[in-house]
CSV table of C-alpha atoms in Angstrom, one decimal:
chain,number,residue,atom,x,y,z
B,1279,UNK,CA,0.0,0.0,0.0
B,1280,UNK,CA,2.8,2.5,0.7
B,1281,UNK,CA,4.1,2.1,-2.7
B,1282,UNK,CA,0.8,2.7,-4.5
B,1283,UNK,CA,0.8,5.9,-6.7
B,1284,UNK,CA,-1.9,8.2,-5.5
B,1285,UNK,CA,-1.2,11.2,-7.5
B,1286,UNK,CA,-4.1,11.0,-9.8
B,1287,UNK,CA,-7.8,11.0,-8.9
B,1288,UNK,CA,-8.4,7.4,-10.1
B,1289,UNK,CA,-5.3,6.2,-8.5
B,1290,UNK,CA,-6.4,7.6,-5.1
B,1291,UNK,CA,-9.9,6.3,-5.4
B,1292,UNK,CA,-8.6,2.9,-6.1
B,1293,UNK,CA,-6.1,3.2,-3.1
B,1294,UNK,CA,-9.0,4.3,-0.8
B,1295,UNK,CA,-11.0,1.3,-1.7
B,1296,UNK,CA,-8.0,-1.0,-1.1
B,1297,UNK,CA,-7.1,0.5,2.3
B,1298,UNK,CA,-10.7,0.4,3.6
B,1299,UNK,CA,-11.4,-3.0,2.3
B,1300,UNK,CA,-8.3,-4.2,4.2
B,1301,UNK,CA,-9.1,-2.2,7.2
B,1302,UNK,CA,-12.7,-3.8,7.3
B,1303,UNK,CA,-11.2,-7.3,7.4
B,1304,UNK,CA,-10.5,-7.2,11.2
B,1305,UNK,CA,-9.7,-5.0,14.2
B,1306,UNK,CA,-5.9,-5.9,13.8
B,1307,UNK,CA,-5.9,-4.9,10.2
B,1308,UNK,CA,-7.4,-1.6,11.0
B,1309,UNK,CA,-5.0,-1.1,13.7
B,1310,UNK,CA,-2.0,-1.6,11.4
B,1311,UNK,CA,-3.5,1.0,9.1
B,1312,UNK,CA,-4.2,3.6,11.7
B,1313,UNK,CA,-0.7,3.2,13.2
B,1314,UNK,CA,1.0,4.0,9.8
B,1315,UNK,CA,0.9,7.7,9.5
B,1316,UNK,CA,1.5,7.7,5.7
B,1317,UNK,CA,-1.2,5.3,4.8
B,1318,UNK,CA,-3.7,6.8,7.4
B,1319,UNK,CA,-3.2,10.3,6.0
B,1320,UNK,CA,-3.4,9.2,2.4
B,1321,UNK,CA,-6.9,7.4,3.3
B,1322,UNK,CA,-8.5,9.7,5.7
B,1323,UNK,CA,-7.4,13.3,4.8
B,1324,UNK,CA,-10.2,15.2,3.0
B,1325,UNK,CA,-8.5,18.6,3.0
B,1326,UNK,CA,-9.2,20.4,-0.3
B,1327,UNK,CA,-10.2,17.2,-2.2
B,1328,UNK,CA,-13.0,17.6,-4.7
B,1329,UNK,CA,-16.5,16.6,-3.9
B,1330,UNK,CA,-16.3,13.1,-5.4
B,1331,UNK,CA,-13.1,12.3,-3.6
B,1332,UNK,CA,-14.6,13.6,-0.2
B,1333,UNK,CA,-17.6,11.5,-0.7
B,1334,UNK,CA,-15.5,8.4,-1.5
B,1335,UNK,CA,-13.4,8.8,1.8
B,1336,UNK,CA,-16.4,9.4,3.8
B,1337,UNK,CA,-18.2,6.2,2.4
B,1338,UNK,CA,-15.1,4.2,2.8
B,1339,UNK,CA,-15.0,5.0,6.5
B,1340,UNK,CA,-18.6,4.2,6.9
B,1341,UNK,CA,-18.2,0.8,5.3
B,1342,UNK,CA,-15.4,-0.1,7.7
B,1343,UNK,CA,-17.7,1.0,10.8
B,1344,UNK,CA,-20.8,-0.8,9.4
B,1345,UNK,CA,-19.8,-3.3,6.7
B,1346,UNK,CA,-22.3,-4.0,3.9
B,1347,UNK,CA,-24.1,-7.4,3.8
B,1348,UNK,CA,-22.4,-10.1,1.9
B,1349,UNK,CA,-24.8,-11.7,-0.5
B,1350,UNK,CA,-22.5,-14.8,-1.0
B,1351,UNK,CA,-23.1,-15.4,2.8
B,1352,UNK,CA,-26.9,-15.1,2.8
B,1353,UNK,CA,-26.7,-11.3,3.3
B,1354,UNK,CA,-24.9,-11.6,6.6
B,1355,UNK,CA,-22.5,-8.6,7.4
B,1356,UNK,CA,-18.7,-8.9,6.8
B,1357,UNK,CA,-16.4,-9.0,9.7
B,1358,UNK,CA,-17.4,-6.5,12.4
B,1359,UNK,CA,-14.6,-4.2,13.9
B,1360,UNK,CA,-14.7,-3.9,17.7
B,1361,UNK,CA,-16.1,-0.8,19.2
B,1362,UNK,CA,-12.7,0.2,20.6
B,1363,UNK,CA,-11.1,0.0,17.0
B,1364,UNK,CA,-14.1,2.0,15.8
B,1365,UNK,CA,-13.6,4.8,18.2
B,1366,UNK,CA,-9.9,4.8,17.3
B,1367,UNK,CA,-10.9,5.2,13.7
B,1368,UNK,CA,-13.4,8.1,14.5
B,1369,UNK,CA,-10.6,9.7,16.4
B,1370,UNK,CA,-8.1,9.2,13.8
B,1371,UNK,CA,-10.4,10.7,11.1
B,1372,UNK,CA,-10.9,13.8,13.1
B,1373,UNK,CA,-7.2,14.2,13.8
B,1374,UNK,CA,-6.2,13.9,10.2
B,1375,UNK,CA,-8.7,16.7,9.5
B,1376,UNK,CA,-8.0,18.9,12.4
B,1377,UNK,CA,-11.5,18.8,13.7
B,1378,UNK,CA,-13.4,16.4,15.9
B,1379,UNK,CA,-15.3,13.9,13.7
B,1380,UNK,CA,-18.7,14.8,15.3
B,1381,UNK,CA,-18.2,18.5,14.6
B,1382,UNK,CA,-16.8,17.9,11.1
B,1383,UNK,CA,-19.7,15.8,10.1
B,1384,UNK,CA,-22.3,18.4,11.4
B,1385,UNK,CA,-20.6,20.9,9.1
B,1386,UNK,CA,-20.5,18.7,6.1
B,1387,UNK,CA,-24.1,17.7,6.3
B,1388,UNK,CA,-25.1,21.4,6.1
B,1389,UNK,CA,-22.9,22.0,3.0
B,1390,UNK,CA,-24.9,22.6,-0.3
B,1391,UNK,CA,-23.1,20.2,-2.6
B,1392,UNK,CA,-25.1,17.0,-2.6
B,1393,UNK,CA,-22.5,14.3,-3.0
B,1394,UNK,CA,-20.3,14.9,0.1
B,1395,UNK,CA,-23.3,15.9,2.1
B,1396,UNK,CA,-24.9,12.5,1.6
B,1397,UNK,CA,-21.6,10.8,2.3
B,1398,UNK,CA,-21.4,12.8,5.5
B,1399,UNK,CA,-24.8,11.5,6.6
B,1400,UNK,CA,-23.8,8.0,5.6
B,1401,UNK,CA,-20.8,8.1,8.0
B,1402,UNK,CA,-22.9,9.7,10.7
B,1403,UNK,CA,-25.3,6.8,10.3
B,1404,UNK,CA,-22.6,4.2,10.4
B,1405,UNK,CA,-21.2,5.8,13.6
B,1406,UNK,CA,-24.6,5.9,15.2
B,1407,UNK,CA,-25.1,2.1,14.6
B,1408,UNK,CA,-22.6,1.8,17.5
B,1409,UNK,CA,-23.9,2.7,20.9
B,1410,UNK,CA,-20.8,4.5,21.8
B,1411,UNK,CA,-20.9,6.2,18.4
B,1412,UNK,CA,-24.4,7.4,18.7
B,1413,UNK,CA,-23.6,8.9,22.3
B,1414,UNK,CA,-20.6,10.6,20.8
B,1415,UNK,CA,-22.5,12.1,17.9
B,1416,UNK,CA,-25.4,13.3,20.3
B,1417,UNK,CA,-22.8,15.0,22.6
B,1418,UNK,CA,-21.9,17.3,19.8
B,1419,UNK,CA,-23.7,20.6,20.2
B,1420,UNK,CA,-26.2,21.1,17.5
B,1421,UNK,CA,-26.4,17.6,16.1
B,1422,UNK,CA,-29.8,16.6,18.0
B,1423,UNK,CA,-31.3,19.9,16.9
B,1424,UNK,CA,-30.3,19.4,13.4
B,1425,UNK,CA,-31.6,15.8,13.1
B,1426,UNK,CA,-35.1,16.7,14.5
B,1427,UNK,CA,-35.5,19.8,12.3
B,1428,UNK,CA,-37.7,18.8,9.3
B,1429,UNK,CA,-36.9,22.0,7.4
B,1430,UNK,CA,-33.1,21.4,6.9
B,1431,UNK,CA,-33.4,19.0,3.9
B,1432,UNK,CA,-35.2,19.8,0.6
B,1433,UNK,CA,-34.1,16.8,-1.4
B,1434,UNK,CA,-35.7,13.3,-1.3
B,1435,UNK,CA,-32.1,11.6,-0.8
B,1436,UNK,CA,-31.2,14.2,1.9
B,1437,UNK,CA,-34.2,13.6,3.9
B,1438,UNK,CA,-33.8,9.8,3.6
B,1439,UNK,CA,-30.3,10.0,4.5
B,1440,UNK,CA,-30.9,12.1,7.6
B,1441,UNK,CA,-33.8,9.8,8.6
B,1442,UNK,CA,-31.5,6.7,8.4
B,1443,UNK,CA,-29.3,8.5,11.1
B,1444,UNK,CA,-32.2,8.7,13.4
B,1445,UNK,CA,-33.2,5.1,12.7
B,1446,UNK,CA,-29.5,3.8,13.4
B,1447,UNK,CA,-29.6,5.8,16.8
B,1448,UNK,CA,-32.9,4.2,17.8
B,1449,UNK,CA,-31.6,0.7,16.8
B,1450,UNK,CA,-28.4,1.2,18.7
B,1451,UNK,CA,-27.6,0.2,22.3
B,1452,UNK,CA,-27.6,4.1,23.1
B,1453,UNK,CA,-31.4,4.2,22.9
B,1454,UNK,CA,-31.8,3.1,26.5
B,1455,UNK,CA,-29.4,5.7,27.8
B,1456,UNK,CA,-30.9,8.8,26.1
B,1457,UNK,CA,-33.1,11.4,27.8
B,1458,UNK,CA,-36.8,10.9,27.6
B,1459,UNK,CA,-37.3,13.9,25.3
B,1460,UNK,CA,-34.7,12.8,22.8
B,1461,UNK,CA,-36.3,9.3,22.6
B,1462,UNK,CA,-39.8,10.9,22.2
B,1463,UNK,CA,-38.7,13.2,19.3
B,1464,UNK,CA,-36.8,10.5,17.5
B,1465,UNK,CA,-39.7,8.0,17.9
B,1466,UNK,CA,-42.0,10.5,16.3
B,1467,UNK,CA,-39.5,10.9,13.4
B,1468,UNK,CA,-39.2,7.1,12.9
B,1469,UNK,CA,-43.0,6.8,13.1
B,1470,UNK,CA,-43.8,9.4,10.5
B,1471,UNK,CA,-41.0,8.7,8.1
B,1472,UNK,CA,-38.5,10.7,6.3
B,1473,UNK,CA,-40.9,12.8,4.1
B,1474,UNK,CA,-43.3,13.9,6.7
B,1475,UNK,CA,-44.0,17.7,6.6
B,1476,UNK,CA,-45.9,19.3,9.5
B,1477,UNK,CA,-48.9,21.1,8.0
B,1478,UNK,CA,-49.9,24.6,9.5
B,1479,UNK,CA,-53.4,25.6,10.0
B,1480,UNK,CA,-54.7,28.6,8.4
B,1481,UNK,CA,-55.0,30.5,11.8
B,1482,UNK,CA,-51.3,29.8,12.5
B,1483,UNK,CA,-50.3,31.0,9.0
B,1484,UNK,CA,-52.2,34.3,9.3
B,1485,UNK,CA,-51.1,35.2,12.9
């Protein structure tokens, strides 16, 4: 991996896929990647990357944390990385981008460019499938408020991606540790679905 040429966009996209696939194979594999500064930076640093590249990096990290189902194994998920290793990856991603991961993702999901925004939602969702990850995300100021605000996403894809984050939280081990008002609001969102829009009565609109 160290000798792979990553100077071109296609080269780096291929490199990211290779590194993330290897990292997802086991906690030991991920450990070896995260403790090699050169490989870690080439994989996780988004910096001034173009939208497509940022999205690819974000999706690749998401797939390590929450691997896709393997159709060859009856749709069972691929090897699962330990929670401790996942937290190390989350911290490393933040370190490589000079910003805590939860704060960075909250900024990215509010950006106007669709591709990296949806990818940021995907990584947020993956993190929230882990109880420790869900608690980490919700400890970030503004995350809860953003997730329950129905007016922040106008696109179908954006609303569904945001909804999937809430579903991940409610299906995680963190649910039983959340405040009652948070569970109530999230339960309401899950029940009504991603495309629900609250209708205002004529009296409210003319006040």
